Amino acid sequence: MAEFIDAGRVDELPPGRGTSVTVAGRDVALFNVDGTIYAMEDSCLHQGSSLGMSELQGHVVTCRGHGWRYNVTTGAILHAPDVGVDTYPVKVVEGRILIAFGEQQAAP
């Protein structure tokens, strides 16, 4: 069983927004989609731009660097769904966002 690590407060991430955090030395993008929190690697595969600081619309984040679009639930790039970034399991406990790295899910 993976250890969940505190990544911040859920009330600091309003619905429809993303953010970037560093957790256990890793850069992680967090997204709030209609009250559900998702976590994924915070580096666009194209040129490494922050995904957490990019535009979120529904379940899709568009990289602010050159417009690559990712599904935040799977980490997959929309134009090449068999490629993407790692995603991480998330749970919210007593208002805290917790992420597990031991069970990271490789993009398709």
XYZ file of C-alpha atoms in Angstrom:
108
model
C 0.000 0.000 0.000
C 1.353 3.400 -1.002
C 1.950 6.184 1.468
C -0.126 9.299 0.864
C 1.735 12.607 1.263
C 0.168 15.983 2.051
C 0.095 18.302 -0.972
C -1.923 21.209 0.406
C -5.387 22.395 1.328
C -8.336 21.710 -0.924
C -9.854 25.127 -0.133
C -6.820 26.769 -1.775
C -7.678 25.131 -5.117
C -11.080 26.355 -6.336
C -13.080 24.379 -8.915
C -11.935 24.968 -12.484
C -8.378 25.819 -11.469
C -4.990 24.191 -11.403
C -1.812 24.839 -9.469
C 1.746 23.615 -9.191
C 3.225 22.246 -5.984
C 6.379 20.436 -4.970
C 5.739 17.297 -2.937
C 8.572 15.083 -1.709
C 10.904 16.767 -4.206
C 8.586 16.216 -7.204
C 6.814 18.878 -9.227
C 3.113 18.029 -9.314
C 0.193 19.684 -11.101
C -3.068 19.637 -9.128
C -6.460 20.294 -10.711
C -9.930 20.772 -9.262
C -12.571 19.596 -11.733
C -16.020 20.169 -10.245
C -14.784 19.326 -6.744
C -12.701 16.284 -7.705
C -8.932 16.707 -7.348
C -6.515 15.210 -9.883
C -2.710 15.077 -9.724
C -0.213 14.575 -12.497
C 3.376 15.247 -13.424
C 3.851 19.019 -13.809
C 5.915 19.060 -16.981
C 4.637 19.199 -20.546
C 6.336 16.577 -22.688
C 6.954 19.131 -25.438
C 9.241 21.633 -23.696
C 8.681 21.148 -19.975
C 6.254 24.013 -19.314
C 4.191 23.829 -16.130
C 0.841 22.140 -16.652
C -0.494 23.203 -13.270
C -0.131 26.846 -14.239
C -1.844 26.311 -17.599
C -5.496 26.757 -18.603
C -7.996 24.156 -17.396
C -11.321 23.614 -19.161
C -13.303 20.669 -17.868
C -10.973 17.655 -17.799
C -8.512 19.198 -20.280
C -5.469 21.334 -19.481
C -3.857 23.244 -22.345
C -0.132 23.832 -21.911
C 0.653 27.515 -21.844
C 3.869 26.903 -23.772
C 2.689 25.626 -27.141
C -0.882 24.447 -26.655
C -0.503 20.713 -26.114
C -3.693 19.447 -24.463
C -3.801 16.763 -21.743
C -6.633 14.858 -20.091
C -6.091 15.461 -16.360
C -7.763 12.163 -15.417
C -5.369 10.008 -17.468
C -2.385 12.243 -18.263
C -2.812 11.408 -21.966
C -2.100 13.953 -24.700
C -5.300 14.484 -26.682
C -3.625 14.391 -30.108
C -1.640 11.249 -29.212
C -3.656 9.366 -26.554
C -1.068 6.581 -26.229
C 1.471 9.132 -24.888
C 1.291 11.301 -21.785
C 2.535 12.161 -18.324
C 2.222 10.180 -15.097
C -0.830 10.669 -12.906
C -1.020 10.032 -9.165
C -3.775 8.732 -6.889
C -5.383 11.464 -4.794
C -7.606 11.505 -1.775
C -8.934 14.366 0.326
C -8.953 13.900 4.087
C -10.141 16.609 6.470
C -9.649 19.269 3.818
C -6.111 18.171 2.905
C -5.064 16.921 -0.542
C -3.034 13.712 -0.252
C -1.042 12.162 -3.125
C 0.498 8.691 -3.402
C 3.609 8.341 -5.543
C 4.140 4.630 -4.991
C 1.072 3.865 -7.102
C 1.749 6.318 -9.894
C -0.089 5.436 -13.036
C 1.910 5.664 -16.246
C 0.076 7.413 -19.026
C -1.388 5.095 -21.646
